[in-house]
Structure formats: structure tokens, C-alpha cells
Amino acid sequence: MVRTRIAVALAAVALTTAGVATAVATGHGSAVDVRPAAASVPQFDHIVLVMFENKKYSSINGSSSAPYFNSLASQGAKFTQSFAITHPSQPNYVALFSGSPQGIVDDTCPANLGSKANLGQQLIGASRTFKGYSEAMPSDGYTGCSSGTYRRKHNSWVDFSNVPASSNVRYSTFPSDFTQLPTVAFVTPDMCDDMHDCSIGTGDTWLKAHLDGYAQWAKAHNSLLIVTFDEDSGTSVNQIFTVFVGASVKVGTYNESINHYTVLRTIEASYGLPGLGNAASKSPILDVWQ
């Protein structure tokens, strides 16, 4: 009888300890989640990735200036150890799109990268679709370096000749019927709304006004929203705020180290595509999926 009670007590302690460890690892401190990581990334009908500018993680996380960013984080998977690749902006955009900065070290425009492999080319070659939506770009297919508050340095897909001009479009053409979105869409706000030239609050308001509808729709329509930053505010740490919100996402805080290559690899894995460049050596994110 005594031995039985001891055995039961030890088993209870073991289960409690395991549960606490899992809760800490996943960020679910009050609700223990003992489910294992998914075996693969879900194949989403649509993925929309939005890139903001030049803010370190601590400037967004918990900030009263970014209530919507933090609201999104509470609805999805927040990554507390997410990092950009380098400084300044342009090589990060190129790295996220192609698995490498492709030798780019500054914001010099134009960066003509020819037919080097990239995510847009991968998707189109696999009978999927890709579009990049740039706010304030003056016309679809535009290849100029700047116009008003638009900057080509934040539009990496235009740098590759194997991504058709029809994939390079104005944000004003972003569909209100989200079923009409391409398989993968990248969204670039203009130089004010992306926080480069304007405040965190400006970017926060823009994100809520323009993409909350998609974020809520995605949860029930096998789709995903990724919100991230190109780089931090110029520090050597280069830690950025990154959130996944949508279908199949386990709400929580995740502390594995990820970067732009990890995000690229995760998008590729959703559609059975091989990793490009430095993304090939990254494992896709698996622990955030139900």
C-alpha cells in the first residue's frame, strides 16, 4: 500500500514537472500544452507577409505605442528570439526573398540580380502564385528607384528578372476578397507607414486598418499572416518583432532562435519547396502548429 502511494505521488510529480517545462517552453504558463511539434508545416491556401522598418524588439513588444502589434501577438505565435540578417535595409529584404543578400551590402539602387533563384520564381515554377504589393508605388510593374514615399530598396522581387512584372503591383490592388490573393503575398507599406520615417503608432494604426480583416479571416480559411521587421534600430544584436497569426497556429510565446532565413524556409516548406541558399540549412518552424 505504501509503495503504491509513493509510486502514484512520484508519477504525479513527474507529470507536473513535464507540464511546467512544456508550459515554459511554449509560453503557455497557465494552460499546459503537451502536444508535440507538428511533423510538417501546414499547406496554407494563402500566406501574407508584411515587413516593417528599423525597430528593435523591445520598442514594439509591450509598447503602448503598438497596441495592435501586441494584440496580434496575443492571438498567435510571438517569437521572442527573432533576428534580422544584417544592416541596412535592402540586403535583409533580398535575403528573406532569396536566401542570401546576394552580395548586396547597402541600399544602392537599382540592385539588378538577374535570374538568381528566389521565392517568387520557386512558387511560380511549382504552379503556385506570388505577388508583391508595394504601397505608394506609382504603377504596376514599376522599376524606378523612388516615387513619393515609395522606395525600390524595400521591394526585393523587382530585382529579379525571373519574377514577372505582373507580380510587382501597387498595394491599392490588394484584394478585399481574400480568396483572390496569390498563394504568397509580400506587403511593403510606404516610407511613413512602415515606421521608417514616421512613428511606431503610425505603423501600428496602418497595420490594424489594412490587415486586421485578413488576420481574422485567415484563422478560419487555412491562411497565415506573418508580421516582421527588416532590421532593428541599428544595433549589433539586430533583434526584431515577429508574429504568426492564422489557421493552425498555437497561441503562445516561442523562444527558439529564428531569423529571416528560418521564415523563408517555413514558407517554402508549406508548399514542399526546397530551401534556397542559407535557408537550406534551416529547419522550418514546426512547434507553433496545431
Tab-separated table of N, CA and C in Angstrom, residues 183-256:
chain	number	residue	atom	x	y	z
A	183	THR	N	-0.964	32.757	-53.820
A	183	THR	CA	-0.544	31.790	-52.810
A	183	THR	C	0.261	32.491	-51.720
A	184	VAL	N	1.254	33.272	-52.129
A	184	VAL	CA	2.070	34.040	-51.186
A	184	VAL	C	2.087	35.498	-51.634
A	185	ALA	N	1.863	36.388	-50.698
A	185	ALA	CA	1.921	37.825	-50.958
A	185	ALA	C	2.874	38.474	-49.970
A	186	PHE	N	3.757	39.331	-50.470
A	186	PHE	CA	4.573	40.190	-49.613
A	186	PHE	C	3.990	41.599	-49.691
A	187	VAL	N	3.886	42.246	-48.546
A	187	VAL	CA	3.325	43.597	-48.485
A	187	VAL	C	4.370	44.545	-47.911
A	188	THR	N	4.591	45.650	-48.613
A	188	THR	CA	5.522	46.682	-48.161
A	188	THR	C	4.791	48.002	-47.998
A	189	PRO	N	4.564	48.455	-46.757
A	189	PRO	CA	3.997	49.796	-46.562
A	189	PRO	C	4.974	50.865	-47.063
A	190	ASP	N	4.481	52.082	-47.226
A	190	ASP	CA	5.363	53.145	-47.707
A	190	ASP	C	6.311	53.617	-46.604
A	191	MET	N	7.137	54.597	-46.916
A	191	MET	CA	8.210	55.007	-46.009
A	191	MET	C	7.714	55.618	-44.702
A	192	CYS	N	6.467	56.035	-44.670
A	192	CYS	CA	5.879	56.522	-43.427
A	192	CYS	C	5.199	55.381	-42.680
A	193	ASP	N	4.343	54.656	-43.368
A	193	ASP	CA	3.543	53.630	-42.706
A	193	ASP	C	4.372	52.433	-42.248
A	194	ASP	N	5.576	52.263	-42.801
A	194	ASP	CA	6.430	51.152	-42.352
A	194	ASP	C	7.290	51.526	-41.148
A	195	MET	N	7.085	52.742	-40.602
A	195	MET	CA	7.798	53.262	-39.424
A	195	MET	C	9.190	53.793	-39.741
A	196	HIS	N	9.612	53.759	-41.011
A	196	HIS	CA	10.944	54.273	-41.347
A	196	HIS	C	11.021	55.775	-41.089
A	197	ASP	N	10.047	56.508	-41.599
A	197	ASP	CA	10.051	57.961	-41.464
A	197	ASP	C	9.033	58.482	-40.459
A	198	CYS	N	8.133	57.612	-40.013
A	198	CYS	CA	7.075	58.034	-39.088
A	198	CYS	C	7.098	57.166	-37.835
A	199	SER	N	6.180	57.429	-36.953
A	199	SER	CA	6.217	56.835	-35.622
A	199	SER	C	5.756	55.383	-35.601
A	200	ILE	N	6.070	54.717	-34.497
A	200	ILE	CA	5.563	53.361	-34.263
A	200	ILE	C	4.041	53.367	-34.295
A	201	GLY	N	3.439	54.375	-33.684
A	201	GLY	CA	1.991	54.469	-33.660
A	201	GLY	C	1.379	54.563	-35.047
A	202	THR	N	2.067	55.240	-35.957
A	202	THR	CA	1.582	55.341	-37.334
A	202	THR	C	1.546	53.967	-37.991
A	203	GLY	N	2.622	53.216	-37.829
A	203	GLY	CA	2.666	51.869	-38.398
A	203	GLY	C	1.651	50.948	-37.759
A	204	ASP	N	1.475	51.072	-36.459
A	204	ASP	CA	0.515	50.247	-35.733
A	204	ASP	C	-0.909	50.497	-36.233
A	205	THR	N	-1.245	51.775	-36.404
A	205	THR	CA	-2.565	52.132	-36.908
A	205	THR	C	-2.770	51.621	-38.324
A	206	TRP	N	-1.736	51.738	-39.154
A	206	TRP	CA	-1.824	51.259	-40.547
A	206	TRP	C	-2.056	49.758	-40.589
A	207	LEU	N	-1.326	49.010	-39.784
A	207	LEU	CA	-1.458	47.552	-39.792
A	207	LEU	C	-2.865	47.129	-39.404
A	208	LYS	N	-3.403	47.751	-38.369
A	208	LYS	CA	-4.758	47.397	-37.941
A	208	LYS	C	-5.780	47.739	-39.012
A	209	ALA	N	-5.646	48.918	-39.590
A	209	ALA	CA	-6.630	49.373	-40.572
A	209	ALA	C	-6.604	48.542	-41.847
A	210	HIS	N	-5.421	48.087	-42.235
A	210	HIS	CA	-5.273	47.446	-43.543
A	210	HIS	C	-5.244	45.917	-43.507
A	211	LEU	N	-4.831	45.335	-42.389
A	211	LEU	CA	-4.654	43.886	-42.422
A	211	LEU	C	-5.324	43.114	-41.294
A	212	ASP	N	-6.020	43.806	-40.395
A	212	ASP	CA	-6.741	43.051	-39.373
A	212	ASP	C	-7.843	42.193	-39.999
A	213	GLY	N	-8.491	42.721	-41.019
A	213	GLY	CA	-9.524	41.936	-41.693
A	213	GLY	C	-8.980	40.623	-42.218
A	214	TYR	N	-7.809	40.687	-42.840
A	214	TYR	CA	-7.186	39.452	-43.332
A	214	TYR	C	-6.769	38.548	-42.181
A	215	ALA	N	-6.211	39.124	-41.118
A	215	ALA	CA	-5.761	38.325	-39.978
A	215	ALA	C	-6.906	37.509	-39.396
A	216	GLN	N	-8.056	38.135	-39.247
A	216	GLN	CA	-9.207	37.430	-38.669
A	216	GLN	C	-9.765	36.401	-39.654
A	217	TRP	N	-9.801	36.754	-40.912
A	217	TRP	CA	-10.275	35.835	-41.958
A	217	TRP	C	-9.362	34.620	-42.063
A	218	ALA	N	-8.056	34.839	-41.950
A	218	ALA	CA	-7.078	33.756	-42.133
A	218	ALA	C	-7.300	32.619	-41.147
A	219	LYS	N	-7.716	32.971	-39.927
A	219	LYS	CA	-7.889	31.948	-38.894
A	219	LYS	C	-8.894	30.871	-39.307
A	220	ALA	N	-9.906	31.260	-40.048
A	220	ALA	CA	-10.969	30.325	-40.427
A	220	ALA	C	-10.874	29.877	-41.882
A	221	HIS	N	-9.809	30.283	-42.583
A	221	HIS	CA	-9.708	29.986	-44.009
A	221	HIS	C	-8.325	29.455	-44.392
A	222	ASN	N	-7.759	28.642	-43.521
A	222	ASN	CA	-6.499	27.960	-43.828
A	222	ASN	C	-5.437	28.896	-44.409
A	223	SER	N	-5.288	30.042	-43.784
A	223	SER	CA	-4.327	31.034	-44.271
A	223	SER	C	-3.521	31.596	-43.112
A	224	LEU	N	-2.468	32.336	-43.430
A	224	LEU	CA	-1.498	32.776	-42.420
A	224	LEU	C	-1.065	34.198	-42.681
A	225	LEU	N	-0.929	34.980	-41.621
A	225	LEU	CA	-0.326	36.313	-41.666
A	225	LEU	C	0.987	36.273	-40.905
A	226	ILE	N	2.045	36.773	-41.529
A	226	ILE	CA	3.351	36.929	-40.882
A	226	ILE	C	3.660	38.416	-40.823
A	227	VAL	N	3.927	38.926	-39.629
A	227	VAL	CA	4.317	40.324	-39.449
A	227	VAL	C	5.726	40.346	-38.886
A	228	THR	N	6.619	41.070	-39.547
A	228	THR	CA	8.008	41.094	-39.095
A	228	THR	C	8.645	42.435	-39.473
A	229	PHE	N	9.935	42.563	-39.211
A	229	PHE	CA	10.692	43.777	-39.498
A	229	PHE	C	11.934	43.430	-40.324
A	230	ASP	N	12.407	44.395	-41.085
A	230	ASP	CA	13.607	44.150	-41.891
A	230	ASP	C	14.860	44.082	-41.022
A	231	GLU	N	14.932	44.935	-39.997
A	231	GLU	CA	16.103	45.021	-39.113
A	231	GLU	C	15.694	45.781	-37.868
A	232	ASP	N	16.576	45.805	-36.864
A	232	ASP	CA	16.280	46.598	-35.674
A	232	ASP	C	16.742	48.039	-35.901
A	233	SER	N	16.944	48.770	-34.851
A	233	SER	CA	17.274	50.192	-34.964
A	233	SER	C	18.762	50.443	-35.179
A	234	GLY	N	19.501	49.430	-35.596
A	234	GLY	CA	20.915	49.604	-35.927
A	234	GLY	C	21.882	48.989	-34.946
A	235	THR	N	21.398	48.179	-34.007
A	235	THR	CA	22.292	47.579	-33.018
A	235	THR	C	22.954	46.322	-33.578
A	236	SER	N	23.982	45.851	-32.892
A	236	SER	CA	24.671	44.625	-33.302
A	236	SER	C	23.837	43.386	-33.026
A	237	VAL	N	22.868	43.498	-32.114
A	237	VAL	CA	22.010	42.357	-31.774
A	237	VAL	C	21.018	42.069	-32.901
A	238	ASN	N	20.420	43.103	-33.444
A	238	ASN	CA	19.503	43.010	-34.584
A	238	ASN	C	18.275	42.145	-34.272
A	239	GLN	N	17.737	42.296	-33.068
A	239	GLN	CA	16.551	41.529	-32.658
A	239	GLN	C	15.288	42.261	-33.084
A	240	ILE	N	14.357	41.523	-33.676
A	240	ILE	CA	13.153	42.118	-34.244
A	240	ILE	C	11.901	41.415	-33.740
A	241	PHE	N	10.768	42.055	-33.925
A	241	PHE	CA	9.457	41.536	-33.515
A	241	PHE	C	8.860	40.746	-34.671
A	242	THR	N	8.516	39.490	-34.423
A	242	THR	CA	7.926	38.640	-35.457
A	242	THR	C	6.750	37.872	-34.873
A	243	VAL	N	5.634	37.864	-35.613
A	243	VAL	CA	4.410	37.204	-35.166
A	243	VAL	C	3.792	36.429	-36.325
A	244	PHE	N	3.302	35.218	-36.038
A	244	PHE	CA	2.479	34.443	-36.969
A	244	PHE	C	1.053	34.412	-36.422
A	245	VAL	N	0.067	34.729	-37.243
A	245	VAL	CA	-1.339	34.668	-36.846
A	245	VAL	C	-2.126	33.997	-37.965
A	246	GLY	N	-2.982	33.032	-37.600
A	246	GLY	CA	-3.819	32.420	-38.617
A	246	GLY	C	-4.248	31.025	-38.264
A	247	ALA	N	-4.664	30.284	-39.278
A	247	ALA	CA	-5.142	28.925	-39.095
A	247	ALA	C	-4.018	28.026	-38.593
A	248	SER	N	-4.370	27.101	-37.735
A	248	SER	CA	-3.453	26.066	-37.233
A	248	SER	C	-2.364	26.585	-36.307
A	249	VAL	N	-2.383	27.876	-35.970
A	249	VAL	CA	-1.348	28.437	-35.101
A	249	VAL	C	-1.717	28.210	-33.632
A	250	LYS	N	-0.789	27.645	-32.859
A	250	LYS	CA	-0.964	27.506	-31.413
A	250	LYS	C	-0.559	28.824	-30.751
A	251	VAL	N	-1.516	29.460	-30.116
A	251	VAL	CA	-1.248	30.746	-29.472
A	251	VAL	C	-0.210	30.560	-28.363
A	252	GLY	N	0.795	31.413	-28.359
A	252	GLY	CA	1.811	31.324	-27.314
A	252	GLY	C	3.037	32.136	-27.647
A	253	THR	N	3.996	32.102	-26.755
A	253	THR	CA	5.271	32.788	-26.916
A	253	THR	C	6.350	31.736	-27.095
A	254	TYR	N	7.160	31.895	-28.121
A	254	TYR	CA	8.145	30.873	-28.505
A	254	TYR	C	9.539	31.477	-28.475
A	255	ASN	N	10.462	30.747	-27.871
A	255	ASN	CA	11.784	31.335	-27.642
A	255	ASN	C	12.901	30.702	-28.448
A	256	GLU	N	12.569	29.869	-29.461
A	256	GLU	CA	13.647	29.372	-30.303
A	256	GLU	C	14.221	30.512	-31.149
